[in-house]
Short mmCIF file of N, CA and C in Angstrom, two decimals:
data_model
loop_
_atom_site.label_atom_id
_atom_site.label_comp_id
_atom_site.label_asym_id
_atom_site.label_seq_id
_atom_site.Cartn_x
_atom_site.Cartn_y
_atom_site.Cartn_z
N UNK A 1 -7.83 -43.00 -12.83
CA UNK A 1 -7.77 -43.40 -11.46
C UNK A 1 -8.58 -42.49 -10.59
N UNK A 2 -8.73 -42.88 -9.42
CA UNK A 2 -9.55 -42.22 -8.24
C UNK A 2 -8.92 -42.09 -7.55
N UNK A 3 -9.13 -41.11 -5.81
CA UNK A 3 -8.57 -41.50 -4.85
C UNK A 3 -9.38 -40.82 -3.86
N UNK A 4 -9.76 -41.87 -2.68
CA UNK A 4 -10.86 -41.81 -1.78
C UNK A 4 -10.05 -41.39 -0.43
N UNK A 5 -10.70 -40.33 0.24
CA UNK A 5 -10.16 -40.19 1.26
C UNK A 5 -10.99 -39.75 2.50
N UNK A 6 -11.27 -40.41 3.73
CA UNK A 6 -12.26 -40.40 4.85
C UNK A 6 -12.11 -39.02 5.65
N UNK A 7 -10.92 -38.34 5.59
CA UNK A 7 -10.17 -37.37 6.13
C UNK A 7 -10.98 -35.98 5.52
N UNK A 8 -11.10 -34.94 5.91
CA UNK A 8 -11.80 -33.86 5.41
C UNK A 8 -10.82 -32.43 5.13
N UNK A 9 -10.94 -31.73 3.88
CA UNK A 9 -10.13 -30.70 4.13
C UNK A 9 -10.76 -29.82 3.84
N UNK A 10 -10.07 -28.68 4.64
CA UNK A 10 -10.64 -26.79 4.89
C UNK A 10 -9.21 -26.51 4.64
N UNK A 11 -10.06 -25.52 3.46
CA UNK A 11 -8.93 -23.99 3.54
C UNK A 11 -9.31 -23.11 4.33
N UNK A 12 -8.11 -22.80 4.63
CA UNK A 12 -8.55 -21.19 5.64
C UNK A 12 -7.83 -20.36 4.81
N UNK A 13 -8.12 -19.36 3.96
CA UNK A 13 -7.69 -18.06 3.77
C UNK A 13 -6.71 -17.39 4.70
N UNK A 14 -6.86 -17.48 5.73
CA UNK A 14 -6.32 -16.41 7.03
C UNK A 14 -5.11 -17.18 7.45
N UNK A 15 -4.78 -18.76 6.99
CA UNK A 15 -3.44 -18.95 7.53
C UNK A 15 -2.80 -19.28 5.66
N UNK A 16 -2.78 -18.76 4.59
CA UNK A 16 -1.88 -17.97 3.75
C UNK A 16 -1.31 -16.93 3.76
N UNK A 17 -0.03 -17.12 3.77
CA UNK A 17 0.30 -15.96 3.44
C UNK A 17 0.21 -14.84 2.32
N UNK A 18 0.10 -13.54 2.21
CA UNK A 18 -0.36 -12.75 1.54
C UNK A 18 0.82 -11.75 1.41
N UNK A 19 0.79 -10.95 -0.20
CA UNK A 19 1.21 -9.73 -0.26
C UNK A 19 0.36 -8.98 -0.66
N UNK A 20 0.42 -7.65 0.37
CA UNK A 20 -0.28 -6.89 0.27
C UNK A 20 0.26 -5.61 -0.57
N UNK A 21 1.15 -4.87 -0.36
CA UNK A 21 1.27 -3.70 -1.17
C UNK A 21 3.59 -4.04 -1.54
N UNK A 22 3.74 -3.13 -2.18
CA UNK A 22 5.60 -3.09 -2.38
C UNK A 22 5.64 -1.87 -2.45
N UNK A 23 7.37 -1.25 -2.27
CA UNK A 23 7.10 -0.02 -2.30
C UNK A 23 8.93 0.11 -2.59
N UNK A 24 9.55 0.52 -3.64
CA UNK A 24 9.12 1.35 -4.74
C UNK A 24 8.23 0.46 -5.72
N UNK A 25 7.56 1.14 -6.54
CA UNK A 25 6.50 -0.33 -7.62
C UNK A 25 7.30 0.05 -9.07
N UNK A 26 8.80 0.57 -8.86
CA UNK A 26 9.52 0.53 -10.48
C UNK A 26 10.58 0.63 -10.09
N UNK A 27 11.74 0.52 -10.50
CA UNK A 27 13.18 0.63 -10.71
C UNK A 27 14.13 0.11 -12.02
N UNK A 28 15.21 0.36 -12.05
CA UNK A 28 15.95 0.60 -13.08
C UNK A 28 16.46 -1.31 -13.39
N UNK A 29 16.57 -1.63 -14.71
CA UNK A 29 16.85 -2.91 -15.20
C UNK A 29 18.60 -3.27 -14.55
N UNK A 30 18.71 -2.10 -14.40
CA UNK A 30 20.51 -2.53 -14.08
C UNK A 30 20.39 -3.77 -12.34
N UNK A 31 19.27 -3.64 -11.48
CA UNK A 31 18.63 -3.56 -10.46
C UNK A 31 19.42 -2.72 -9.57
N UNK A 32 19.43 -3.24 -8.34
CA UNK A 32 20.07 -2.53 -6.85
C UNK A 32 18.72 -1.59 -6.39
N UNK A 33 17.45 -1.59 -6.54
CA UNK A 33 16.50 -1.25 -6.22
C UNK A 33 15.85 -2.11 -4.65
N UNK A 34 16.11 -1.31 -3.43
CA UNK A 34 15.57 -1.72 -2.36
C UNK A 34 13.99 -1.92 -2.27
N UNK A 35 13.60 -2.92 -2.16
CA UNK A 35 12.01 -3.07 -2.37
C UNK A 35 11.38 -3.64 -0.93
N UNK A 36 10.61 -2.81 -0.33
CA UNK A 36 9.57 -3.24 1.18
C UNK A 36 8.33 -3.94 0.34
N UNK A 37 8.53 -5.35 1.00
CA UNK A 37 7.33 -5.80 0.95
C UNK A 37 6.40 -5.78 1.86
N UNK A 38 5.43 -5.67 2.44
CA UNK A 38 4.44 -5.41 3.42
C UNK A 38 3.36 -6.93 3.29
N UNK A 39 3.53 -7.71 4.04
CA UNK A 39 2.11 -8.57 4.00
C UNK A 39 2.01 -8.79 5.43
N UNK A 40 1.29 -10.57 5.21
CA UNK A 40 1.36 -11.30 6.44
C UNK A 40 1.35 -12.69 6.28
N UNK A 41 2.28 -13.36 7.02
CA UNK A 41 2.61 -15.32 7.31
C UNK A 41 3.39 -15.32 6.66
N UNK A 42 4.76 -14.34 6.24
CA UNK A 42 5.83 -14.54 5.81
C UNK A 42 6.79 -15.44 7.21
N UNK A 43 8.10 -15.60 6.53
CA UNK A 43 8.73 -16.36 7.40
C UNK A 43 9.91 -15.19 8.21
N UNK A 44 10.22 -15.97 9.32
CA UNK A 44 11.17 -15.02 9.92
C UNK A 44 12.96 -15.15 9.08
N UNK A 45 12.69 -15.96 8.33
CA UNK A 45 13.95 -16.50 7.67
C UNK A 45 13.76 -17.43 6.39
N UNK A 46 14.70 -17.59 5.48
CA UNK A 46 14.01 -18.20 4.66
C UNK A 46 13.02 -18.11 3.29
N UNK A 47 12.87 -16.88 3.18
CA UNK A 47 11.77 -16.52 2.31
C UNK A 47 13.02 -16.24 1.12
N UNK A 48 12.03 -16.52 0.02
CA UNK A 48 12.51 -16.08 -1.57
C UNK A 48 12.10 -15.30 -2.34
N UNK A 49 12.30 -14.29 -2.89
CA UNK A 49 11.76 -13.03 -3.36
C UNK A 49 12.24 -13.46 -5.41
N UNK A 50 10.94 -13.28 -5.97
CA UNK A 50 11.44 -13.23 -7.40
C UNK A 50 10.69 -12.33 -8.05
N UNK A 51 11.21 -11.56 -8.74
CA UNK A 51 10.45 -10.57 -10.20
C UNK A 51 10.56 -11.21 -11.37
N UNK A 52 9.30 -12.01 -12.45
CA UNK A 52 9.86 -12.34 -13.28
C UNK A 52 11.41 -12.95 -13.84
N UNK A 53 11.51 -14.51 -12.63
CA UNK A 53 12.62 -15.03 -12.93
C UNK A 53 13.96 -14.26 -12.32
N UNK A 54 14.21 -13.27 -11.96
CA UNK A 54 15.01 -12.39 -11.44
C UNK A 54 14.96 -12.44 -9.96
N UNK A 55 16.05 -12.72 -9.34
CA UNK A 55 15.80 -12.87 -7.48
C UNK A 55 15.93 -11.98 -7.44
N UNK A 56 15.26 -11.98 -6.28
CA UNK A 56 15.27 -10.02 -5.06
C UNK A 56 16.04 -10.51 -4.48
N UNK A 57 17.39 -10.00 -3.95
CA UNK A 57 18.09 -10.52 -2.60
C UNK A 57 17.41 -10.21 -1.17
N UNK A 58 16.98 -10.77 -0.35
CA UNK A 58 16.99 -10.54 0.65
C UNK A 58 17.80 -9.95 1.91
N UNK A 59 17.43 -8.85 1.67
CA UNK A 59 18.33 -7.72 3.07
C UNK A 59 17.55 -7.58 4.60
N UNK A 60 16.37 -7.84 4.86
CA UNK A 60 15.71 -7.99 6.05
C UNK A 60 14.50 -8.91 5.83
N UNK A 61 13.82 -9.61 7.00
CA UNK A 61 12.11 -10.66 6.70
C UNK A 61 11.82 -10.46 8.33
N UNK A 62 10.95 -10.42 7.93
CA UNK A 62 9.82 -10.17 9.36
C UNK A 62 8.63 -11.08 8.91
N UNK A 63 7.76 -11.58 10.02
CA UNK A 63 6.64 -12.04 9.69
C UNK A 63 5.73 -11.13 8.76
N UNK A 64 5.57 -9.85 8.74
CA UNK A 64 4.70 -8.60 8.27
C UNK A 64 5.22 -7.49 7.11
N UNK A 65 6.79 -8.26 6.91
CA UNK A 65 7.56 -7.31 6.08
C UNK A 65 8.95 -7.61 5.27
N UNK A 66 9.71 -7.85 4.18
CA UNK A 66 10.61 -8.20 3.92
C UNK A 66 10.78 -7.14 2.91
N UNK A 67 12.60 -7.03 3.00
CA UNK A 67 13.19 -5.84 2.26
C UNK A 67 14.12 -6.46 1.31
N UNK A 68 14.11 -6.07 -0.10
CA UNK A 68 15.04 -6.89 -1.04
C UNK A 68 15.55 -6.50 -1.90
N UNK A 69 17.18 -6.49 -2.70
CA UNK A 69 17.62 -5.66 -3.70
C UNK A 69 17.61 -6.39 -4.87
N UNK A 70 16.61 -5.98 -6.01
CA UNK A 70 16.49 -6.27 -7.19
C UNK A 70 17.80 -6.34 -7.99
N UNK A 71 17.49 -7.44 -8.43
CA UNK A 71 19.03 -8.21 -9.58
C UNK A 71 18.79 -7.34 -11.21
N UNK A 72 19.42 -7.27 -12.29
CA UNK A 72 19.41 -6.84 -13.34
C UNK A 72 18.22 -7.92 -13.90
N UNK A 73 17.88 -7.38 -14.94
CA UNK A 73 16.94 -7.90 -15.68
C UNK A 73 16.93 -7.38 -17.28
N UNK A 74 16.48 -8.44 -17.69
CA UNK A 74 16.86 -8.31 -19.45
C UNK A 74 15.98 -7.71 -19.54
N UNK A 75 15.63 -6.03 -19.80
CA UNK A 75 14.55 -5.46 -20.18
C UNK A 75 13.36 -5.12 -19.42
N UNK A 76 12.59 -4.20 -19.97
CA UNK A 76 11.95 -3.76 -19.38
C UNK A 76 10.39 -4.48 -19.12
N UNK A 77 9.69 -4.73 -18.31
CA UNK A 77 8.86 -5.40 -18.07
C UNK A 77 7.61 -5.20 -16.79
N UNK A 78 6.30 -5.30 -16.52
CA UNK A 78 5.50 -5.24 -15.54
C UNK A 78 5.18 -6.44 -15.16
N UNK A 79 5.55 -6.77 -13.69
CA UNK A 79 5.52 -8.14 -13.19
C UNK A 79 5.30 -8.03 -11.67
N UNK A 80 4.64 -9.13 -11.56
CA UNK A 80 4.09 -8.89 -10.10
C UNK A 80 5.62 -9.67 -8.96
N UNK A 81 5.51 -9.63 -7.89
CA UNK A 81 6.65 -9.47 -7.13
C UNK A 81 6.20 -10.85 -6.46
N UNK A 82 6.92 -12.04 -6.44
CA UNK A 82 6.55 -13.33 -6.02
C UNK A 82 7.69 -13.52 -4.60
N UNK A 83 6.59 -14.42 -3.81
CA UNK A 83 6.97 -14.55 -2.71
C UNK A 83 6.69 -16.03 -2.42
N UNK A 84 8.42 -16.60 -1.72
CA UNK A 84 8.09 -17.96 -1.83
C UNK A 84 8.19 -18.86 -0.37
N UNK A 85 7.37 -18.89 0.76
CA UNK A 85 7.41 -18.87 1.78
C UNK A 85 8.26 -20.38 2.51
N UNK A 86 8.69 -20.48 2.94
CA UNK A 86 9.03 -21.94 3.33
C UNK A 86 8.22 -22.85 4.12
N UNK A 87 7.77 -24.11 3.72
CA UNK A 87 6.74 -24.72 4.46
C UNK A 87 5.02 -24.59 3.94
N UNK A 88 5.11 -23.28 3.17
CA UNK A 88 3.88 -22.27 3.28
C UNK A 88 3.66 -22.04 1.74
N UNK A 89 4.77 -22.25 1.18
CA UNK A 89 4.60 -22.22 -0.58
C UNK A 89 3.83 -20.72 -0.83
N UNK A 90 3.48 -20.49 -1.78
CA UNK A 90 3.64 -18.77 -2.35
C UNK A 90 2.58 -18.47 -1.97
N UNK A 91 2.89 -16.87 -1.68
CA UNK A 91 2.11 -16.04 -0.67
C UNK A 91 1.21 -15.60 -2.13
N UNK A 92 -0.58 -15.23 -1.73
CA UNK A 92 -1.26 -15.17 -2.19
C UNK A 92 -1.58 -13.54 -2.34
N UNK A 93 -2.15 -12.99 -2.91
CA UNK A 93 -2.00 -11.47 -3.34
C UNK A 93 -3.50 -11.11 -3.00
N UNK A 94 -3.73 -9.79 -2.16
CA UNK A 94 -4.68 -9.13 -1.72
C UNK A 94 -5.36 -8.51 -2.71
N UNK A 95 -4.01 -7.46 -3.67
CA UNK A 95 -4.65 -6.81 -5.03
C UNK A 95 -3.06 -7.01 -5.37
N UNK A 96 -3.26 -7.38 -6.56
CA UNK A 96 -2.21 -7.97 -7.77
C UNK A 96 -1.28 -6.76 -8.42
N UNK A 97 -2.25 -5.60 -8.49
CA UNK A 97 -1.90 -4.64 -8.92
C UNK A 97 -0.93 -3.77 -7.86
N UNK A 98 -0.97 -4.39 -6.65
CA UNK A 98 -0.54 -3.24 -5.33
C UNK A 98 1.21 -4.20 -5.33
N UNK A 99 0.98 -5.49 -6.11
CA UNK A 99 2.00 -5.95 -5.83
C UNK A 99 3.00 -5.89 -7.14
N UNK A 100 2.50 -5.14 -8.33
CA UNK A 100 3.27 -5.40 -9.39
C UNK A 100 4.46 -4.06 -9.63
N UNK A 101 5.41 -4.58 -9.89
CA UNK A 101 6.89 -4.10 -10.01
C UNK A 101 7.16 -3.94 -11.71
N UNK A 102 7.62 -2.27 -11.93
CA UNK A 102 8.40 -2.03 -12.93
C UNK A 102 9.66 -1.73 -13.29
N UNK A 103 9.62 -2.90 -13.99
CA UNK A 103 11.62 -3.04 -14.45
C UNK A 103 11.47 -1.76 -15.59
N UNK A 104 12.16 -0.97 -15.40
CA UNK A 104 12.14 0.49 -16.39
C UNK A 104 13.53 0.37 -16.88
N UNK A 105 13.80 0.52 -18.13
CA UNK A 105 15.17 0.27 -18.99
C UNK A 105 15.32 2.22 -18.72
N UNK A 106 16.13 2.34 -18.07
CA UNK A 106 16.51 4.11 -18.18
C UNK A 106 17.03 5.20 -18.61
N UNK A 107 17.39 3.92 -20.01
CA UNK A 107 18.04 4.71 -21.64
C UNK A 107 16.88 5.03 -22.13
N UNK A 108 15.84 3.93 -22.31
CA UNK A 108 14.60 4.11 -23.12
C UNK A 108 13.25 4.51 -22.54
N UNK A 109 13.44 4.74 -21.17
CA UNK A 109 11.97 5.34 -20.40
C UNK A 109 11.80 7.00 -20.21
N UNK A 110 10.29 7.04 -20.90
CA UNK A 110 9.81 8.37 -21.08
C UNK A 110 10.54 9.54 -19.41
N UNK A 111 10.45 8.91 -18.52
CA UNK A 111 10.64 9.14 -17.36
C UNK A 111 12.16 9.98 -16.55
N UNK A 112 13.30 9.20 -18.15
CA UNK A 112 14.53 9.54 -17.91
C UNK A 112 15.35 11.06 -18.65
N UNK A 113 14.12 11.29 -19.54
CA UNK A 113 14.69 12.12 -20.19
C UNK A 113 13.48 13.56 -19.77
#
């Protein structure tokens, strides 16, 4: 099939939303890890925070910032920190790497002992 349409579309980059950096970028598998997200065209309400299948709870959202406490997670893992905007569908990543989160098991990380 086809589908013809007279109508024209533009992306604009600048009205996605974006994550730009997180901050802590590791915490413990048990979670309860407070995590600042930093972007922009988040929602004032509404937003969904996930690590690899695992919700972030949401504790504060700002258009420029949302704060969230990481749930337990089966193991240890490097995963980027997903953001699910309402209306606006998932926020797009500046550097991937500024946004990725480590689930650290803290029986078995070099870090704990």
């Amino acid at each position: 099939g086809s589908a013809e349409s007279s109508l024209a579309f533009t992306y604009d980059r600048a009205l996605t939303p974006s994550v730009i950096s997180i901050d802590p970028v590791r915490g413990g598998t048990g979670g309860g890890t407070l995590i600042t997200i930093t972007g922009t065209g988040f929602a004032s309400s509404g937003n969904k925070v996930m690590i690899d299948g695992s919700i972030c709870d949401i504790a504060s959202e700002i258009s420029t910032m949302i704060t969230c406490y990481t749930n337990s997670h089966n193991g240890a893992i490097e995963a980027p920190v997903v953001v699910e905007v309402p209306d606006q569908g998932y926020a797009a990543y500046d550097d991937v790497a500024a946004a990725t989160f480590y689930y650290i098991d803290r029986w078995s990380s070099i870090w704990t002992w």
